[in-house]
mmCIF file of C-alpha atoms in Angstrom:
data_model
loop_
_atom_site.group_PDB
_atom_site.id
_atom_site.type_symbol
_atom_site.label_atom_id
_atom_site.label_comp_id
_atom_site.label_asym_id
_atom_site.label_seq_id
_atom_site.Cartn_x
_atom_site.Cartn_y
_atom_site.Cartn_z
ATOM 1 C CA UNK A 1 0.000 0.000 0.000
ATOM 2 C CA UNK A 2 1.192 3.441 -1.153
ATOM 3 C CA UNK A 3 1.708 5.894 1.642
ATOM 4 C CA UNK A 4 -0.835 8.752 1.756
ATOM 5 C CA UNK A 5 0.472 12.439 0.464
ATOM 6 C CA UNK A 6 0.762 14.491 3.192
ATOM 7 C CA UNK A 7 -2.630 16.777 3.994
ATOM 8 C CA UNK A 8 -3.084 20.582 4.303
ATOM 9 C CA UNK A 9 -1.948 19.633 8.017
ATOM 10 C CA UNK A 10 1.186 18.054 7.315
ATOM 11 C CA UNK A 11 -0.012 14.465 7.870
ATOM 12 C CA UNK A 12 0.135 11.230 5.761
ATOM 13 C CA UNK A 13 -3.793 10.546 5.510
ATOM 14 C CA UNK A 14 -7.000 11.839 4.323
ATOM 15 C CA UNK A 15 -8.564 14.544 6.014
ATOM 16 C CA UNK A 16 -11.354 12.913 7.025
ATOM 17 C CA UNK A 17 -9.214 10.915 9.357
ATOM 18 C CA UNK A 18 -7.132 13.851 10.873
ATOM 19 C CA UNK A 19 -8.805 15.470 13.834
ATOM 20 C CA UNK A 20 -8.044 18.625 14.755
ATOM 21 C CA UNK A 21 -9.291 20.568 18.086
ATOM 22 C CA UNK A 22 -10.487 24.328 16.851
ATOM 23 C CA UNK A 23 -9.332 26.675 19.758
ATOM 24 C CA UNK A 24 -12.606 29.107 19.506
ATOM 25 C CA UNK A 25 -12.543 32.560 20.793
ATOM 26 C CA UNK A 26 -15.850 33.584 19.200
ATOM 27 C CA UNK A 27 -14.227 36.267 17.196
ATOM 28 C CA UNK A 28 -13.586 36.323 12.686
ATOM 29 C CA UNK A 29 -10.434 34.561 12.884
ATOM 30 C CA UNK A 30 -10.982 31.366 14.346
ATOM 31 C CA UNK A 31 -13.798 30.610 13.007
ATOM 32 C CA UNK A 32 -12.643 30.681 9.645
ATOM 33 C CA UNK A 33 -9.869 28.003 10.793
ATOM 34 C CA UNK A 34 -12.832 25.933 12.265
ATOM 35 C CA UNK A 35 -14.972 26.625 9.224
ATOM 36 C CA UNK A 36 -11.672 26.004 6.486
ATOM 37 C CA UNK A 37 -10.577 22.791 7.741
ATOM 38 C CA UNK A 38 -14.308 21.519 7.983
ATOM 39 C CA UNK A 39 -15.095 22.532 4.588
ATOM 40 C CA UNK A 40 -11.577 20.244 3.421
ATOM 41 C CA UNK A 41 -13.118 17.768 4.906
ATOM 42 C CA UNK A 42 -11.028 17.511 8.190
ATOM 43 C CA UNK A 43 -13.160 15.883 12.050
ATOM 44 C CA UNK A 44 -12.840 19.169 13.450
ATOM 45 C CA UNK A 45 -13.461 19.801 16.837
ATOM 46 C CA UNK A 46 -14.467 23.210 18.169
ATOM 47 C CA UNK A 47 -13.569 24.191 22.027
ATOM 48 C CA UNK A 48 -14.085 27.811 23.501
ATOM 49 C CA UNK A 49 -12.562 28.621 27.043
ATOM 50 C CA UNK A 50 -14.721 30.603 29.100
ATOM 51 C CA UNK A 51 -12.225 32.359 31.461
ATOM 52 C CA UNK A 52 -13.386 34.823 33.695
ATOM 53 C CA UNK A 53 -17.092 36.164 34.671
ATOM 54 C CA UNK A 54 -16.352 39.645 35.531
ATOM 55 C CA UNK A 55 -19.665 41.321 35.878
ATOM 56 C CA UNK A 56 -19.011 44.268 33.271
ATOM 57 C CA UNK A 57 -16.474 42.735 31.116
ATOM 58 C CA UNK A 58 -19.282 40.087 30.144
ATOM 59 C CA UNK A 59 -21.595 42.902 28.146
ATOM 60 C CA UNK A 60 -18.101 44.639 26.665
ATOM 61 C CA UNK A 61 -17.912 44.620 22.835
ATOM 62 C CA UNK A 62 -15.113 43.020 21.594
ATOM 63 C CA UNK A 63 -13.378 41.195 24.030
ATOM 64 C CA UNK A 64 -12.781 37.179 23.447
ATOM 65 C CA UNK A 65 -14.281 34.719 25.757
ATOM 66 C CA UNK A 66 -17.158 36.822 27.127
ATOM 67 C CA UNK A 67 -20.619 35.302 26.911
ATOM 68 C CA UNK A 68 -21.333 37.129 23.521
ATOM 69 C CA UNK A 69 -18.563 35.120 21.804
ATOM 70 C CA UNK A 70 -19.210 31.987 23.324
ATOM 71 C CA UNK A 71 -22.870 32.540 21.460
ATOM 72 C CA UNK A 72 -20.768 33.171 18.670
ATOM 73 C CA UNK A 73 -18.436 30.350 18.419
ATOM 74 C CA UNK A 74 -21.404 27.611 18.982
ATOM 75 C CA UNK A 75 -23.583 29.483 15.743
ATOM 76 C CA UNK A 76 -20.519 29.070 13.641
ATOM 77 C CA UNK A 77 -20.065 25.392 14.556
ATOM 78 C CA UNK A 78 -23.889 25.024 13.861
ATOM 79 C CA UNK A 79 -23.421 26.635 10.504
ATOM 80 C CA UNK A 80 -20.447 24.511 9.269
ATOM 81 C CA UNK A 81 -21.874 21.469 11.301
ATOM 82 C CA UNK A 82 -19.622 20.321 13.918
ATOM 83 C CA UNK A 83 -19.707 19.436 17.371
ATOM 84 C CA UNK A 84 -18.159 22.443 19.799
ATOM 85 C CA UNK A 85 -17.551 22.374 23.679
ATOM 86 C CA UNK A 86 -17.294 25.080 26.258
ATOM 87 C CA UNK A 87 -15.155 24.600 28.753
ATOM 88 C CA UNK A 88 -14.882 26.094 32.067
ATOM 89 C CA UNK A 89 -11.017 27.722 32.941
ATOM 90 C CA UNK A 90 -12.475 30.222 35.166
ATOM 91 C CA UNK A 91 -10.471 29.100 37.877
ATOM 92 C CA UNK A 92 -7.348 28.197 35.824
ATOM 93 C CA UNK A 93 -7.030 31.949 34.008
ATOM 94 C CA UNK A 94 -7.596 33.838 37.339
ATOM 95 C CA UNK A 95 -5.277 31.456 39.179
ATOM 96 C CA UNK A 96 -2.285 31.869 35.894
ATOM 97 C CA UNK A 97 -3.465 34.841 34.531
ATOM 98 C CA UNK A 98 -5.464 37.439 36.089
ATOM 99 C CA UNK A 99 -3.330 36.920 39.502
ATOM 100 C CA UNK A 100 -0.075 37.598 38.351
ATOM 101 C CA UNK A 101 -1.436 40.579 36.059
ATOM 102 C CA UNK A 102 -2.575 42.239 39.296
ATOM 103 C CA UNK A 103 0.406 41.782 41.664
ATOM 104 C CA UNK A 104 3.158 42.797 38.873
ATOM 105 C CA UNK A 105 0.860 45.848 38.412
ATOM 106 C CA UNK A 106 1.308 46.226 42.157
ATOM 107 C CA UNK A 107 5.290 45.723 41.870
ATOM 108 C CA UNK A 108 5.444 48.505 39.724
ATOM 109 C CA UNK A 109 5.658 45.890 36.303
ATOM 110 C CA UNK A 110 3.940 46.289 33.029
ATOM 111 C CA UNK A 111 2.352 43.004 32.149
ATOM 112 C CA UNK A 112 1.363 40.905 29.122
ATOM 113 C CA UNK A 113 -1.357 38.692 29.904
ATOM 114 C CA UNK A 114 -1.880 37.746 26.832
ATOM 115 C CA UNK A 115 1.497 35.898 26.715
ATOM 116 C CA UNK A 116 0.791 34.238 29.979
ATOM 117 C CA UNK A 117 -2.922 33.068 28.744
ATOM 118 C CA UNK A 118 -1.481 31.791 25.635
ATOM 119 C CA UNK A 119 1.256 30.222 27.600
ATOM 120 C CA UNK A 120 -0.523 29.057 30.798
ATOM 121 C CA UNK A 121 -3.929 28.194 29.557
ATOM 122 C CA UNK A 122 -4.221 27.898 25.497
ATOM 123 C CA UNK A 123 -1.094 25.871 25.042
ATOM 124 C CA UNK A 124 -1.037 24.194 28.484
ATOM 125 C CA UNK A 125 -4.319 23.103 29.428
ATOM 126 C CA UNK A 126 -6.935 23.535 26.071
ATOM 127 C CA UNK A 127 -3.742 21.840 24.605
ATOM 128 C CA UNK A 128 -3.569 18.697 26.824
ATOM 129 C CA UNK A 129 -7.338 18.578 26.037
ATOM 130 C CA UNK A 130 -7.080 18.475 22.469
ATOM 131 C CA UNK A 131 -4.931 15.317 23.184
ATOM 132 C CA UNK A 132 -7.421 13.804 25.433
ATOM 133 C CA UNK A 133 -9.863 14.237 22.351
ATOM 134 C CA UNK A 134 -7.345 12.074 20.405
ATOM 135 C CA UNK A 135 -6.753 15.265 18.139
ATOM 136 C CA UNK A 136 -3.430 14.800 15.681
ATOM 137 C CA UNK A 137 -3.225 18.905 16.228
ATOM 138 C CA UNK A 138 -4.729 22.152 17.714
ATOM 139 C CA UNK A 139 -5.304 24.919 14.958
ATOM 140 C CA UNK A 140 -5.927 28.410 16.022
ATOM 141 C CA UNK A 141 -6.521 31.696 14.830
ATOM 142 C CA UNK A 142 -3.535 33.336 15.579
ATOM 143 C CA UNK A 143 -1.586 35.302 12.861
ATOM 144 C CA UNK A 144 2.071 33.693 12.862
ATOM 145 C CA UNK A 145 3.411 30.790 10.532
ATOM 146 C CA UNK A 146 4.946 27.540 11.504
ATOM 147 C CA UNK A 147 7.407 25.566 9.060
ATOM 148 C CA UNK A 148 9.330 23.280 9.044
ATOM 149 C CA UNK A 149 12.944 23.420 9.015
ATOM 150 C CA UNK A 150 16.157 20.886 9.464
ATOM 151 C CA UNK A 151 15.470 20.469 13.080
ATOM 152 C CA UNK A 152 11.543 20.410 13.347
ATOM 153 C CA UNK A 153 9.199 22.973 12.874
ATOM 154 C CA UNK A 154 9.796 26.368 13.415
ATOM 155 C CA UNK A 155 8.054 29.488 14.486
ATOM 156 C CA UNK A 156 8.019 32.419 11.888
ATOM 157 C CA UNK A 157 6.239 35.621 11.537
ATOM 158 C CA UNK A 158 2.991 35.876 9.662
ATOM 159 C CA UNK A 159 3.326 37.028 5.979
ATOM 160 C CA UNK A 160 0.480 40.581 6.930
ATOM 161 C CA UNK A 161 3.248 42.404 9.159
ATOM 162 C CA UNK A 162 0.124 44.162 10.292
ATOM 163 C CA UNK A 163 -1.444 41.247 12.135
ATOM 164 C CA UNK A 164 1.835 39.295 13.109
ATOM 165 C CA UNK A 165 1.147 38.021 16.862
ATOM 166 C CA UNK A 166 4.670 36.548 16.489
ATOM 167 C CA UNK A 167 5.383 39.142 20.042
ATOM 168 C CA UNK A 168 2.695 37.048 21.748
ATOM 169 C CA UNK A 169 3.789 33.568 21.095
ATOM 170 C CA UNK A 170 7.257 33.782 22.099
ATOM 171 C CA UNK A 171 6.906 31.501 24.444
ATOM 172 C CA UNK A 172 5.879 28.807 22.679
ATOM 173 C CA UNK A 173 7.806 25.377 23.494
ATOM 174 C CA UNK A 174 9.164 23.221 20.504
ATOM 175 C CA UNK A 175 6.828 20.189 21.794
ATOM 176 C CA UNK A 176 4.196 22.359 21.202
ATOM 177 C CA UNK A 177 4.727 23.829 18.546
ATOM 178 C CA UNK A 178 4.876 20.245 16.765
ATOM 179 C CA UNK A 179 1.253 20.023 17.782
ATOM 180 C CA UNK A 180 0.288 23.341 17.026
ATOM 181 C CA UNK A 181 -1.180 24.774 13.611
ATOM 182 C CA UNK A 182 -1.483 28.399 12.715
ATOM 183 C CA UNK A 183 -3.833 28.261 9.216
ATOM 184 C CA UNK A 184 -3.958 32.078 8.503
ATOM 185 C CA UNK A 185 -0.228 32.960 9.107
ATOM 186 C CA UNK A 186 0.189 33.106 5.571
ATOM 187 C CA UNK A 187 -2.499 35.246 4.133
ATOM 188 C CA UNK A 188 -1.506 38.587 3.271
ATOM 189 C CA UNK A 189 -4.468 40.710 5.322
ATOM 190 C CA UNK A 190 -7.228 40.471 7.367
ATOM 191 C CA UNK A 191 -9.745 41.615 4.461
ATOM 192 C CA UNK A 192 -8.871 37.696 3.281
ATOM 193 C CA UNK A 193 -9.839 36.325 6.175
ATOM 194 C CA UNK A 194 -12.987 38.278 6.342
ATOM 195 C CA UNK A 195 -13.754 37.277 2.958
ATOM 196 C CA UNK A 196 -13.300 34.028 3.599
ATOM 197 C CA UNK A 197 -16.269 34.416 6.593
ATOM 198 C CA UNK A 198 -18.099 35.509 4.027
ATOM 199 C CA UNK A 199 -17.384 32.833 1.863
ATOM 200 C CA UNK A 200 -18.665 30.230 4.477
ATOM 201 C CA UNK A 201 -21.642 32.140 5.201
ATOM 202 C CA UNK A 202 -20.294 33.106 8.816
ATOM 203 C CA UNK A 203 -22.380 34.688 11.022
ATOM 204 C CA UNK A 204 -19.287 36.556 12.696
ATOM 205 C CA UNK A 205 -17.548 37.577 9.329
ATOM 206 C CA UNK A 206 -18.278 41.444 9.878
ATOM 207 C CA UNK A 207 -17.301 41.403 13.666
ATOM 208 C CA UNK A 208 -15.034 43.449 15.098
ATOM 209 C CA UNK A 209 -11.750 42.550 16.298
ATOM 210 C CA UNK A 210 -10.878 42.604 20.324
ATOM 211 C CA UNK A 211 -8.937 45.629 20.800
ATOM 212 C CA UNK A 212 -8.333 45.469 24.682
ATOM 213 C CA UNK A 213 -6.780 42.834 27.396
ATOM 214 C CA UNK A 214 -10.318 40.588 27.680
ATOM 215 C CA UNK A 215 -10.851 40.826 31.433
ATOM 216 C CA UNK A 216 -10.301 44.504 31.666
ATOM 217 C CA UNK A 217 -13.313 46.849 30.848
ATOM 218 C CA UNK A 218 -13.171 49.506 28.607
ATOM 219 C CA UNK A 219 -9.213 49.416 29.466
ATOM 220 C CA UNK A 220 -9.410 50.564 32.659
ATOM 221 C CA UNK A 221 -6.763 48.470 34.255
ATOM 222 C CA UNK A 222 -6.487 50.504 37.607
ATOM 223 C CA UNK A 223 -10.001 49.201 38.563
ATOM 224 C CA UNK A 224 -9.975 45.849 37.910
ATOM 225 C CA UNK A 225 -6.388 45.868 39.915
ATOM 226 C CA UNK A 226 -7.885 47.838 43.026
ATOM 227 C CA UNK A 227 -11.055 45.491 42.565
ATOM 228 C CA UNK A 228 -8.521 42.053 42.783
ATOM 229 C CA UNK A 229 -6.052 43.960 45.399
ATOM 230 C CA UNK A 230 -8.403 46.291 47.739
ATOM 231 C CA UNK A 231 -6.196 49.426 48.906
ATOM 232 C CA UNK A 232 -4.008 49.262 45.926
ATOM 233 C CA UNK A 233 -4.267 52.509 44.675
ATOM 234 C CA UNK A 234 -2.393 53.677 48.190
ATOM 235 C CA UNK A 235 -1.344 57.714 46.774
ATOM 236 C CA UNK A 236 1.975 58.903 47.244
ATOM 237 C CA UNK A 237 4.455 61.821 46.024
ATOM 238 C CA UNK A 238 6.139 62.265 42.644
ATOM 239 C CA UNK A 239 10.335 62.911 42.657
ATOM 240 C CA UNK A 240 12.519 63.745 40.248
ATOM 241 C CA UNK A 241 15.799 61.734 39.937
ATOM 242 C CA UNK A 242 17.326 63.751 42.810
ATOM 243 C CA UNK A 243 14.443 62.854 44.976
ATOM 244 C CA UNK A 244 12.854 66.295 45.158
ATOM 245 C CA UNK A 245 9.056 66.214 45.761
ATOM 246 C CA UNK A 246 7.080 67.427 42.766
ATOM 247 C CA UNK A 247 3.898 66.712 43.429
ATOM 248 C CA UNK A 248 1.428 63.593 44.736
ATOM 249 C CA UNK A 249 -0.396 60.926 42.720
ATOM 250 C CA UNK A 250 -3.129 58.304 42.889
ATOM 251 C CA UNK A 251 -1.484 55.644 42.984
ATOM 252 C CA UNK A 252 1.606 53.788 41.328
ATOM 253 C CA UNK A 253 -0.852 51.648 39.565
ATOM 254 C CA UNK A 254 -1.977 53.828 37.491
ATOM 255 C CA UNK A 255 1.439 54.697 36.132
ATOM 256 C CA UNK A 256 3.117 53.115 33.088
ATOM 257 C CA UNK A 257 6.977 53.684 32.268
ATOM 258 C CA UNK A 258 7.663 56.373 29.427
ATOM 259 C CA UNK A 259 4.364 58.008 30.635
ATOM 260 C CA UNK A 260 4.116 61.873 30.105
ATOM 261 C CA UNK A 261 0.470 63.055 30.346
ATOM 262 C CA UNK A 262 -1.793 63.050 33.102
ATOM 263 C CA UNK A 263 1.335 63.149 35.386
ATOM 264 C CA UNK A 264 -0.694 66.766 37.111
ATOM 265 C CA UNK A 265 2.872 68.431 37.642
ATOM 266 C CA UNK A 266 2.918 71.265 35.254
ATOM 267 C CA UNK A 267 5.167 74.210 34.923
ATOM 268 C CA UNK A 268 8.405 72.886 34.662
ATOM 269 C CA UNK A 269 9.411 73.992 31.393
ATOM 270 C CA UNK A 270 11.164 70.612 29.903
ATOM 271 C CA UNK A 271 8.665 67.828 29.539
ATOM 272 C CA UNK A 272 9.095 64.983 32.101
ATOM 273 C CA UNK A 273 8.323 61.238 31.621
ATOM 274 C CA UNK A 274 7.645 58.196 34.305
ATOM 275 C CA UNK A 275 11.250 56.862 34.398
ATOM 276 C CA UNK A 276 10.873 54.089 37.266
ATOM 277 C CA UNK A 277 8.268 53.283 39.785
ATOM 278 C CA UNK A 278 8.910 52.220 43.332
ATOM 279 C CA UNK A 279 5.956 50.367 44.856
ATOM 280 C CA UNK A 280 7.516 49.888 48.116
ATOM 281 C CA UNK A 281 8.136 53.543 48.746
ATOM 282 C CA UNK A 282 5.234 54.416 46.635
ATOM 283 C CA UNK A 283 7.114 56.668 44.743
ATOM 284 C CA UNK A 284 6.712 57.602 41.099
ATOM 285 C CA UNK A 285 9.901 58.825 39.430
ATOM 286 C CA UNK A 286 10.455 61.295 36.659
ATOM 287 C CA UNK A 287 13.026 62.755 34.667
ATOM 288 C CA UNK A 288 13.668 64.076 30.857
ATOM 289 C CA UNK A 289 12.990 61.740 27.882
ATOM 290 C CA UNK A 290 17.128 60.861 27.810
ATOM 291 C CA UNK A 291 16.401 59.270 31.049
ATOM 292 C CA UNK A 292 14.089 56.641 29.490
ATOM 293 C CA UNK A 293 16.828 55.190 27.189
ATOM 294 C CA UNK A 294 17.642 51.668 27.995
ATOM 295 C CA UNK A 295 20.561 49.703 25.932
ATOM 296 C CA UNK A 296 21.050 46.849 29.033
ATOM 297 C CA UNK A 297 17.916 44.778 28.986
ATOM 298 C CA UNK A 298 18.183 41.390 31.621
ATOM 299 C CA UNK A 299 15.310 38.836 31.111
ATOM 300 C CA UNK A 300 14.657 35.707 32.500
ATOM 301 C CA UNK A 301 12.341 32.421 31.873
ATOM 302 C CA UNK A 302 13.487 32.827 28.495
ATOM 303 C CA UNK A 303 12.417 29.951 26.041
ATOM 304 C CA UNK A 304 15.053 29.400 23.165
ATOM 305 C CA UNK A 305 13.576 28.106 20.106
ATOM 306 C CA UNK A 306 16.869 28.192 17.918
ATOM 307 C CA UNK A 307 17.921 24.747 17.004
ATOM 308 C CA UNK A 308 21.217 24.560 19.331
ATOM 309 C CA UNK A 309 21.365 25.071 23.198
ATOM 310 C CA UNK A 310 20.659 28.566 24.483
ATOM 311 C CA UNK A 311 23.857 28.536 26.403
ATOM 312 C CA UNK A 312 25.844 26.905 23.736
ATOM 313 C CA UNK A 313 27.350 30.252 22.798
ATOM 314 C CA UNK A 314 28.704 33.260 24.600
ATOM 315 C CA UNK A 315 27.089 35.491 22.200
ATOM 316 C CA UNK A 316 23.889 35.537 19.547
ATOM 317 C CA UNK A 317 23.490 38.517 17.599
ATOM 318 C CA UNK A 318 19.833 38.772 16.716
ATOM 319 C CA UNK A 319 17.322 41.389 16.427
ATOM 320 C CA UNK A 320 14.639 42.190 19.533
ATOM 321 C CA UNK A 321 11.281 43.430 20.419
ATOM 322 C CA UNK A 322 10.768 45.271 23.450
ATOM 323 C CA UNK A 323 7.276 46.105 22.821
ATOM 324 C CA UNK A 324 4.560 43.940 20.711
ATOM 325 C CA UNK A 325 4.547 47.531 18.652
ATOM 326 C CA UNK A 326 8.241 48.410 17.874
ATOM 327 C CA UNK A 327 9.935 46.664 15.313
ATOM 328 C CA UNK A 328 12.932 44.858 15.904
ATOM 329 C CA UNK A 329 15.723 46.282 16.579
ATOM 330 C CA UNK A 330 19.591 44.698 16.008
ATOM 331 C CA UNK A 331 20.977 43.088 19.664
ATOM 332 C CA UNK A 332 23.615 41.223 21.218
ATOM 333 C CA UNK A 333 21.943 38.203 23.767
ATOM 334 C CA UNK A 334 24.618 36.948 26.435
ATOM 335 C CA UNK A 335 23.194 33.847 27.715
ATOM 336 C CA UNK A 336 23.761 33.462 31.665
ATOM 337 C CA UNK A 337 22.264 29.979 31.588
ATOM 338 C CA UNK A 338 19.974 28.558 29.725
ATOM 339 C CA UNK A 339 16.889 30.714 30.765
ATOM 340 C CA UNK A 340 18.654 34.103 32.151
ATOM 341 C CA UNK A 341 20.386 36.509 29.836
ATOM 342 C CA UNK A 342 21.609 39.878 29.216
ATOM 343 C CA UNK A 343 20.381 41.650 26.373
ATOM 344 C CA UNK A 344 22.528 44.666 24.746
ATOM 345 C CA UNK A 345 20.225 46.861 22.742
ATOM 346 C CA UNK A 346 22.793 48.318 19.850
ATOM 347 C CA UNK A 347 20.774 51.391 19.630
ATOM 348 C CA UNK A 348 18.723 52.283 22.907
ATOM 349 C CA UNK A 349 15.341 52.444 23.230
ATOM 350 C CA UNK A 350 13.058 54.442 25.647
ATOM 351 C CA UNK A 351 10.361 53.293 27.724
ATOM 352 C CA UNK A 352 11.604 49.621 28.114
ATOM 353 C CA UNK A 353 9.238 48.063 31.246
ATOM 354 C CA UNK A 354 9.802 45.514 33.499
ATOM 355 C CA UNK A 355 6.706 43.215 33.097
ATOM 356 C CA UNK A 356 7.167 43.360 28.827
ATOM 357 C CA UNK A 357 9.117 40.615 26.477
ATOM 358 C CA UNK A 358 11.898 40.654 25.002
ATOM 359 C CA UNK A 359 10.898 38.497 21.768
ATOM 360 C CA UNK A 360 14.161 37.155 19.776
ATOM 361 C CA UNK A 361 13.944 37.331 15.896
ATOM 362 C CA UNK A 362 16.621 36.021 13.484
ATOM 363 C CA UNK A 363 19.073 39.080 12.123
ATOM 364 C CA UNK A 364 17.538 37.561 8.256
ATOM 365 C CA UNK A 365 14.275 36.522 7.257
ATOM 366 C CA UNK A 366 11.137 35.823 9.253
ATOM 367 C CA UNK A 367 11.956 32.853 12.395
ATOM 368 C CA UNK A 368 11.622 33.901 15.878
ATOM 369 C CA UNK A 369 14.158 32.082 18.219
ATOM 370 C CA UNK A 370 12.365 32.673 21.100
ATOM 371 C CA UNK A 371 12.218 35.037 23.993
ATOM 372 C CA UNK A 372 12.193 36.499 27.689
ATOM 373 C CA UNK A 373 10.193 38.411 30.346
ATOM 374 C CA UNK A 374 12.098 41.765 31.168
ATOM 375 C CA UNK A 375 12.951 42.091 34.460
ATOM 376 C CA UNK A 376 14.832 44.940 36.811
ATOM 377 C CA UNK A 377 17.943 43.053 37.547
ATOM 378 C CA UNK A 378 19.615 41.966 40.766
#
């Protein structure tokens, strides 16, 4: 017997005997994956977290895994005609997710839950699911590309640099990425996939995309952290770099690094900017825009996705992301071991945050190698 060509999916049978597990956030973009692979003929599979019941954040337009978009991701299965789940991660998200969000807020951090969710609860737990459902793979909606290179398959950036999530999925392990399959990574804008909605008669194809963090209202972090952590917006004085008292805030939690408006300290001539924040003397520090330029940037927990050891080298010269909306930038990563590094930025950047990743992409073409959390050093 002739071995089977290898599917859409990269496997050596038919569709109709490769099941894949849909993760289903409600929204345009996985529901086209769900409603692609069931139209070439693939058992699909479609499971939608619900993660948090936060009173508000359940009626707020366009946030994923609210009660709207679990409504959502079951009409879409009913249109294309397979079977979809909901499970409950309520306790999992708040315990990996929401937790951590609120006490790095409180240590004066800048946090990406999104990472951790993907990390923690999409490619953790809805992953070892997908197994117990005797799914080959997991497809999602997410906008990044995985190929497959000499070593194994390999995380690149998705071909609309628009929608790459590539900043968000840094921390994506090799064993799962094997698992793992990203359908719309190579289309070259998000009018194709909404076309393709259309196409399948979708009933979410004209929906709009979630613009904010899912379990935070209208963006209004500071109250869903002093809702979590009562007390937590404790006020206290604004210095300058030589300690001189320039005024009071609200709170260090409602202070981001690089921030300039709202800081209520006018007429000083020369702008000023949040430079650090020090929760334990609930202190909020300011200086000129010079004194936001980083080029030393530790992280930690990194995951290396290059295909020799981390720490086999003194040196990798790559280019970094220190925010999911810069583009990278050329860098010199000093491994420490084989999760702790130093990071040399070649040209400084301002406004780099404790809290944010450091996401490593190679110096040519389109693989990321991994990444780090930023963190303030010892």
């Amino acid at each position: 017997m002739l071995d089977h060509p290898l599917n859409s999916l990269g496997f050596a049978k038919p569709p109709s005997e490769t099941r894949v597990v849909v993760a289903m956030s409600g929204g345009v973009d996985s529901s086209v994956v769900a409603a692609q692979l069931k139209e070439e003929g693939y058992d699909v599979v479609g499971v939608t977290l619900q993660l948090y019941d936060h009173g508000a954040a359940l009626a707020k337009k366009g946030a994923c895994c609210a009660g709207r978009d679990i409504h959502d991701a079951r009409r879409v299965a009913e249109t294309m005609g397979f079977p979809h789940y909901v499970l409950d991660y309520e306790n999992t998200f708040r315990e990996a997710v929401i937790e951590e969000f609120a006490d790095a807020y409180l240590a004066g951090a800048t946090p990406v839950p999104c990472i951790r969710c993907n990390e923690r609860v999409k490619f953790k737990d809805l992953l070892a699911t997908a197994k117990d459902l005797e799914a080959d793979c997991m497809a999602t909606g997410h906008y990044i590309q995985r190929m497959q290179g000499a070593a194994g398959p390999e995380l690149h950036c998705a071909a609309d640099a628009n929608r790459d999530q590539s900043y968000f999925l840094f921390s994506t392990t090799p064993e799962q990425l094997d698992y793992l399959r990203f359908p719309l990574g190579h289309l070259a804008s998000k009018a194709e996939t909404r076309a393709l909605a259309s196409k399948y008669g979708l009933p979410v194809a004209d929906k709009p995309d979630s613009q904010d963090i899912c379990f935070v209202p209208n963006g209004n972090y500071a109250a869903v952290i002093e809702k979590l952590r009562p007390g937590a917006a404790e006020p206290g004085e604004i210095v300058d770099l030589e300690g001189r008292v320039l005024g009071t805030h609200r709170g260090v939690i409602h202070y981001t690094i690089g921030q300039r408006k709202g800081l209520g300290i006018g007429g000083l001539g020369d702008p000023v900017y949040v430079v650090r924040l020090d929760p334990d003397s609930r202190r909020v520090i300011v200086g000129p825009k010079e004194a936001l330029s980083t080029r030393i940037v530790p992280v930690r927990e990194v995951n290396w996705l290059g295909d020799t050891p981390f720490d086999s080298r003194a040196e990798w010269h790559v280019n970094v992301k220190v925010r999911s909306t810069r583009p990278p930038r050329p860098a010199v990563i000093r491994p420490i071991s084989a999760t702790e590094a130093e990071v040399e930025l070649l040209n400084p950047e301002d406004g780099v945050s404790a809290g944010q990743a450091c996401v490593f992409y190679a110096p040519e073409g389109s693989r990321i190698l991994g990444g780090g959390w930023i963190w303030r050093g010892r």
